[in-house]
Amino acid sequence: MTLKNSFGEYSFVTKVDVTNLEASVQWYKSKLGLVPEDKYDTPSWRQFSLPDIERVAIGLNLSNSVETGSTVSTFVVNDIVTARQSLIEKGVEVGPITDVGHGVQLSVFKDIDGNLLGLRQNPQS
């Protein structure tokens, strides 16, 4: 299923901070049965799809420390500039677009309770 709204087509990725990336990769594979998406591997990121659920993923992010509430749910969009502008026009305070490496661009914002949400544009492939 492809979702459409003011962001355009997108998928959904939730970021989970971990302190030991390789141990966490094994845990998510063996305990939860998630499927690695090797094309997104970086030295500090591993991404998994959820079996039988299209366009939804969990990304493990290597972090020096893990704090409760550090998870960021991310909308993967085709055009981060347009998606960001759409949110701004609706009165949402959105951070700048940053290149985090490997062609991935991110921009974060908060909901009314202060929960972090993000926009993510992957490199064109």
Coordinates of N, CA and C in Angstrom, one line a residue:
M1 N 0.8 -1.2 0.0 CA 0.0 0.0 0.0 C 0.9 1.2 0.0
T2 N 0.6 2.2 -0.9 CA 1.3 3.4 -0.9 C 0.5 4.5 -0.3
L3 N 1.0 5.2 0.7 CA 0.2 6.2 1.4 C 0.5 7.6 0.7
K4 N -0.5 8.4 0.6 CA -0.4 9.7 0.1 C -1.0 10.7 1.0
N5 N -0.4 11.8 1.2 CA -0.9 12.9 2.0 C -0.2 14.2 1.5
S6 N 0.0 15.2 2.4 CA 0.6 16.4 2.0 C 2.1 16.2 1.8
F7 N 2.7 15.0 2.2 CA 4.1 14.7 2.0 C 4.3 14.1 0.6
G8 N 3.2 13.6 -0.1 CA 3.3 12.8 -1.3 C 3.5 11.4 -0.9
E9 N 4.0 10.5 -1.8 CA 4.2 9.1 -1.4 C 5.3 9.0 -0.4
Y10 N 5.1 8.1 0.6 CA 6.2 7.9 1.6 C 6.1 6.6 2.2
S11 N 7.2 6.2 2.9 CA 7.2 5.0 3.7 C 7.5 5.5 5.1
F12 N 7.5 4.6 6.0 CA 7.7 4.9 7.4 C 8.8 4.2 8.0
V13 N 9.8 4.9 8.7 CA 10.9 4.3 9.3 C 11.0 4.9 10.7
T14 N 11.1 4.0 11.7 CA 11.4 4.4 13.1 C 12.8 4.1 13.4
K15 N 13.5 5.1 14.0 CA 14.9 5.1 14.4 C 14.9 4.6 15.9
V16 N 15.8 3.6 16.2 CA 16.0 3.1 17.5 C 17.5 3.3 17.8
D17 N 17.9 4.0 18.8 CA 19.3 4.2 19.2 C 19.7 2.9 20.0
V18 N 20.9 2.4 19.6 CA 21.5 1.3 20.3 C 23.0 1.6 20.6
T19 N 23.5 0.9 21.6 CA 24.9 1.1 22.0 C 25.9 0.1 21.4
N20 N 25.4 -1.0 20.9 CA 26.2 -2.1 20.3 C 25.4 -2.5 19.0
L21 N 25.8 -2.0 17.9 CA 25.1 -2.2 16.7 C 25.0 -3.6 16.3
E22 N 26.2 -4.3 16.3 CA 26.2 -5.7 15.8 C 25.3 -6.6 16.7
A23 N 25.4 -6.4 18.0 CA 24.6 -7.2 19.0 C 23.2 -7.0 18.7
S24 N 22.8 -5.7 18.5 CA 21.4 -5.3 18.3 C 20.9 -5.9 17.0
V25 N 21.8 -5.9 16.0 CA 21.4 -6.5 14.7 C 21.0 -7.9 14.9
Q26 N 21.8 -8.7 15.6 CA 21.5 -10.1 15.8 C 20.2 -10.3 16.6
W27 N 20.0 -9.4 17.6 CA 18.8 -9.5 18.5 C 17.5 -9.3 17.6
Y28 N 17.5 -8.2 16.8 CA 16.4 -7.9 16.0 C 16.1 -8.9 15.0
K29 N 17.1 -9.6 14.4 CA 16.9 -10.6 13.5 C 16.4 -11.9 14.1
S30 N 17.1 -12.3 15.2 CA 16.8 -13.6 15.8 C 15.5 -13.6 16.7
K31 N 15.3 -12.5 17.4 CA 14.2 -12.4 18.4 C 12.9 -11.9 17.7
L32 N 13.0 -11.0 16.8 CA 11.8 -10.4 16.2 C 11.6 -10.8 14.8
G33 N 12.6 -11.5 14.2 CA 12.4 -12.0 12.8 C 12.4 -10.9 11.7
L34 N 13.0 -9.8 12.0 CA 13.0 -8.7 11.0 C 14.0 -9.0 9.9
V35 N 13.8 -8.5 8.8 CA 14.6 -8.8 7.6 C 15.5 -7.6 7.3
P36 N 16.9 -7.9 7.3 CA 17.8 -6.8 7.0 C 17.7 -6.2 5.6
E37 N 17.8 -4.9 5.5 CA 17.8 -4.2 4.2 C 19.2 -3.7 4.0
D38 N 20.1 -4.6 3.5 CA 21.5 -4.3 3.4 C 21.8 -3.1 2.6
K39 N 21.0 -2.7 1.7 CA 21.3 -1.5 0.8 C 21.4 -0.2 1.6
Y40 N 20.9 -0.2 2.9 CA 20.9 1.0 3.7 C 22.0 0.9 4.7
D41 N 22.8 -0.1 4.8 CA 23.8 -0.3 5.8 C 24.9 0.9 5.7
T42 N 25.2 1.4 6.8 CA 26.3 2.4 7.0 C 27.1 1.9 8.2
P43 N 28.2 2.5 8.5 CA 28.9 2.1 9.8 C 28.1 2.4 11.0
S44 N 27.1 3.2 11.0 CA 26.3 3.5 12.2 C 24.8 3.3 12.1
W45 N 24.4 2.6 11.0 CA 23.0 2.4 10.7 C 22.7 1.0 10.1
R46 N 21.7 0.3 10.6 CA 21.2 -0.9 10.0 C 19.7 -0.8 9.9
Q47 N 19.1 -1.1 8.8 CA 17.7 -1.0 8.7 C 17.1 -2.4 8.4
F48 N 15.9 -2.6 8.9 CA 15.1 -3.8 8.8 C 13.7 -3.6 8.3
S49 N 13.2 -4.4 7.4 CA 11.8 -4.3 7.1 C 11.1 -5.3 8.0
L50 N 9.8 -5.1 8.1 CA 8.9 -5.9 8.8 C 8.2 -6.9 7.9
P51 N 8.4 -8.2 8.1 CA 7.8 -9.2 7.2 C 6.3 -8.9 7.0
D52 N 5.8 -9.0 5.8 CA 4.4 -8.8 5.4 C 3.9 -7.4 5.6
I53 N 4.7 -6.4 5.9 CA 4.2 -5.1 6.0 C 5.1 -4.2 5.1
E54 N 4.5 -3.8 4.0 CA 5.2 -3.0 3.0 C 5.5 -1.6 3.5
R55 N 6.7 -1.1 3.1 CA 7.1 0.3 3.2 C 7.2 0.7 4.7
V56 N 7.4 -0.2 5.6 CA 7.6 0.2 7.1 C 8.9 -0.5 7.5
A57 N 9.7 0.3 8.2 CA 11.0 -0.3 8.6 C 11.4 0.2 10.0
I58 N 12.4 -0.5 10.6 CA 13.0 -0.1 11.8 C 14.5 0.1 11.5
G59 N 15.0 1.3 11.9 CA 16.4 1.5 11.7 C 17.2 1.5 13.0
L60 N 18.3 0.8 13.1 CA 19.1 0.8 14.3 C 20.2 1.8 14.1
N61 N 20.3 2.8 15.1 CA 21.3 3.9 15.0 C 22.3 3.7 16.1
L62 N 23.6 3.6 15.8 CA 24.6 3.5 16.8 C 24.7 4.8 17.5
S63 N 24.7 4.7 18.8 CA 24.7 5.9 19.7 C 25.6 5.6 20.9
N64 N 26.3 6.7 21.4 CA 27.1 6.5 22.6 C 26.3 6.2 23.8
S65 N 25.1 6.7 23.9 CA 24.2 6.4 25.0 C 22.8 6.3 24.5
V66 N 22.0 5.6 25.2 CA 20.6 5.5 24.8 C 19.7 6.0 26.0
E67 N 18.9 6.9 25.6 CA 18.0 7.5 26.6 C 16.5 7.2 26.2
T68 N 15.7 7.0 27.2 CA 14.3 6.8 26.9 C 13.8 8.0 26.2
G69 N 13.0 7.8 25.2 CA 12.4 8.9 24.4 C 13.3 9.3 23.3
S70 N 14.3 8.6 23.0 CA 15.2 9.0 21.9 C 14.8 8.4 20.5
T71 N 13.8 7.6 20.5 CA 13.3 7.1 19.2 C 12.7 8.2 18.4
V72 N 13.0 8.1 17.1 CA 12.4 9.1 16.2 C 11.7 8.4 15.1
S73 N 10.4 8.6 14.9 CA 9.6 8.0 13.8 C 9.7 8.9 12.6
T74 N 10.1 8.3 11.5 CA 10.4 9.1 10.3 C 9.6 8.8 9.1
F75 N 9.1 9.8 8.4 CA 8.4 9.7 7.2 C 9.4 9.8 6.0
V76 N 9.6 8.7 5.3 CA 10.5 8.8 4.1 C 9.7 9.3 2.9
V77 N 10.2 10.4 2.4 CA 9.5 11.1 1.3 C 10.4 11.2 0.1
N78 N 9.7 11.5 -1.0 CA 10.4 11.6 -2.3 C 11.1 13.0 -2.4
D79 N 10.4 14.0 -1.8 CA 10.9 15.4 -2.0 C 10.9 16.0 -0.6
I80 N 12.0 16.1 0.1 CA 12.0 16.6 1.5 C 11.8 18.1 1.5
V81 N 12.2 18.8 0.5 CA 12.0 20.3 0.5 C 10.5 20.6 0.4
T82 N 9.8 19.9 -0.4 CA 8.3 20.1 -0.6 C 7.6 19.7 0.7
A83 N 8.0 18.5 1.2 CA 7.3 18.0 2.5 C 7.6 18.9 3.6
R84 N 8.8 19.4 3.8 CA 9.1 20.3 4.9 C 8.3 21.6 4.7
Q85 N 8.2 22.2 3.5 CA 7.5 23.4 3.3 C 6.0 23.2 3.6
S86 N 5.5 22.1 3.3 CA 4.1 21.8 3.6 C 3.8 21.9 5.1
L87 N 4.7 21.3 5.9 CA 4.5 21.4 7.3 C 4.7 22.8 7.8
I88 N 5.6 23.5 7.3 CA 5.8 24.9 7.7 C 4.6 25.7 7.4
E89 N 4.0 25.5 6.3 CA 2.7 26.2 5.9 C 1.6 25.9 6.8
K90 N 1.7 24.7 7.5 CA 0.6 24.4 8.5 C 1.0 24.7 9.9
G91 N 2.0 25.6 10.0 CA 2.4 26.1 11.4 C 3.3 25.2 12.2
V92 N 3.9 24.2 11.6 CA 4.8 23.3 12.3 C 6.2 23.8 12.2
E93 N 6.9 23.9 13.4 CA 8.3 24.3 13.4 C 9.1 23.1 13.0
V94 N 9.8 23.3 11.9 CA 10.6 22.2 11.3 C 12.1 22.6 11.2
G95 N 13.0 21.7 11.7 CA 14.4 22.0 11.6 C 14.9 22.0 10.2
P96 N 16.2 22.5 10.0 CA 16.8 22.6 8.7 C 17.0 21.2 8.1
I97 N 17.1 21.1 6.8 CA 17.5 19.9 6.2 C 19.0 19.7 6.3
T98 N 19.4 18.5 6.8 CA 20.8 18.2 6.9 C 21.1 16.9 6.1
D99 N 22.3 16.9 5.6 CA 22.8 15.7 4.9 C 23.6 14.9 5.9
V100 N 23.1 13.6 6.2 CA 23.7 12.8 7.2 C 24.6 11.8 6.6
G101 N 24.9 11.9 5.4 CA 25.9 10.9 4.7 C 25.2 10.0 3.8
H102 N 25.9 9.4 2.9 CA 25.4 8.5 1.9 C 24.2 9.0 1.1
G103 N 24.1 10.3 1.0 CA 23.0 10.9 0.2 C 21.6 11.0 1.0
V104 N 21.6 10.6 2.3 CA 20.4 10.7 3.0 C 20.2 12.1 3.6
Q105 N 19.1 12.7 3.5 CA 18.8 14.0 4.0 C 17.7 13.9 5.1
L106 N 17.8 14.6 6.2 CA 16.9 14.5 7.3 C 16.4 15.9 7.7
S107 N 15.2 16.0 8.2 CA 14.7 17.2 8.9 C 13.8 16.8 10.0
V108 N 14.0 17.3 11.2 CA 13.2 16.9 12.3 C 12.2 17.9 12.8
F109 N 11.1 17.5 13.4 CA 10.1 18.4 14.0 C 9.5 17.6 15.2
K110 N 8.6 18.3 15.9 CA 8.0 17.7 17.1 C 6.5 17.8 17.0
D111 N 5.9 16.8 17.6 CA 4.4 16.9 17.7 C 4.0 17.8 18.9
I112 N 2.8 17.9 19.3 CA 2.3 18.8 20.3 C 2.8 18.3 21.7
D113 N 3.2 17.1 21.9 CA 3.8 16.6 23.1 C 5.3 16.6 23.2
G114 N 5.9 17.1 22.1 CA 7.4 17.1 22.1 C 8.0 15.9 21.6
N115 N 7.2 14.9 21.1 CA 7.8 13.7 20.5 C 8.5 14.1 19.1
L116 N 9.7 13.5 19.0 CA 10.4 13.8 17.7 C 9.9 13.0 16.6
L117 N 9.7 13.7 15.5 CA 9.3 13.1 14.2 C 10.3 13.6 13.1
G118 N 10.4 12.9 12.1 CA 11.3 13.3 11.1 C 10.9 13.1 9.6
L119 N 11.5 13.9 8.8 CA 11.3 13.7 7.3 C 12.7 13.1 6.8
R120 N 12.6 12.2 5.9 CA 13.9 11.6 5.4 C 13.7 11.4 3.9
Q121 N 14.7 11.8 3.2 CA 14.8 11.6 1.7 C 16.0 10.7 1.5
N122 N 15.8 9.6 0.9 CA 16.9 8.7 0.5 C 17.6 9.2 -0.8
P123 N 18.8 8.7 -1.1 CA 19.4 9.0 -2.3 C 18.6 8.4 -3.5
Q124 N 18.7 9.1 -4.6 CA 18.0 8.5 -5.8 C 18.7 7.3 -6.3
S125 N 18.0 6.2 -6.5 CA 18.7 5.0 -7.0 C 17.9 4.3 -8.1

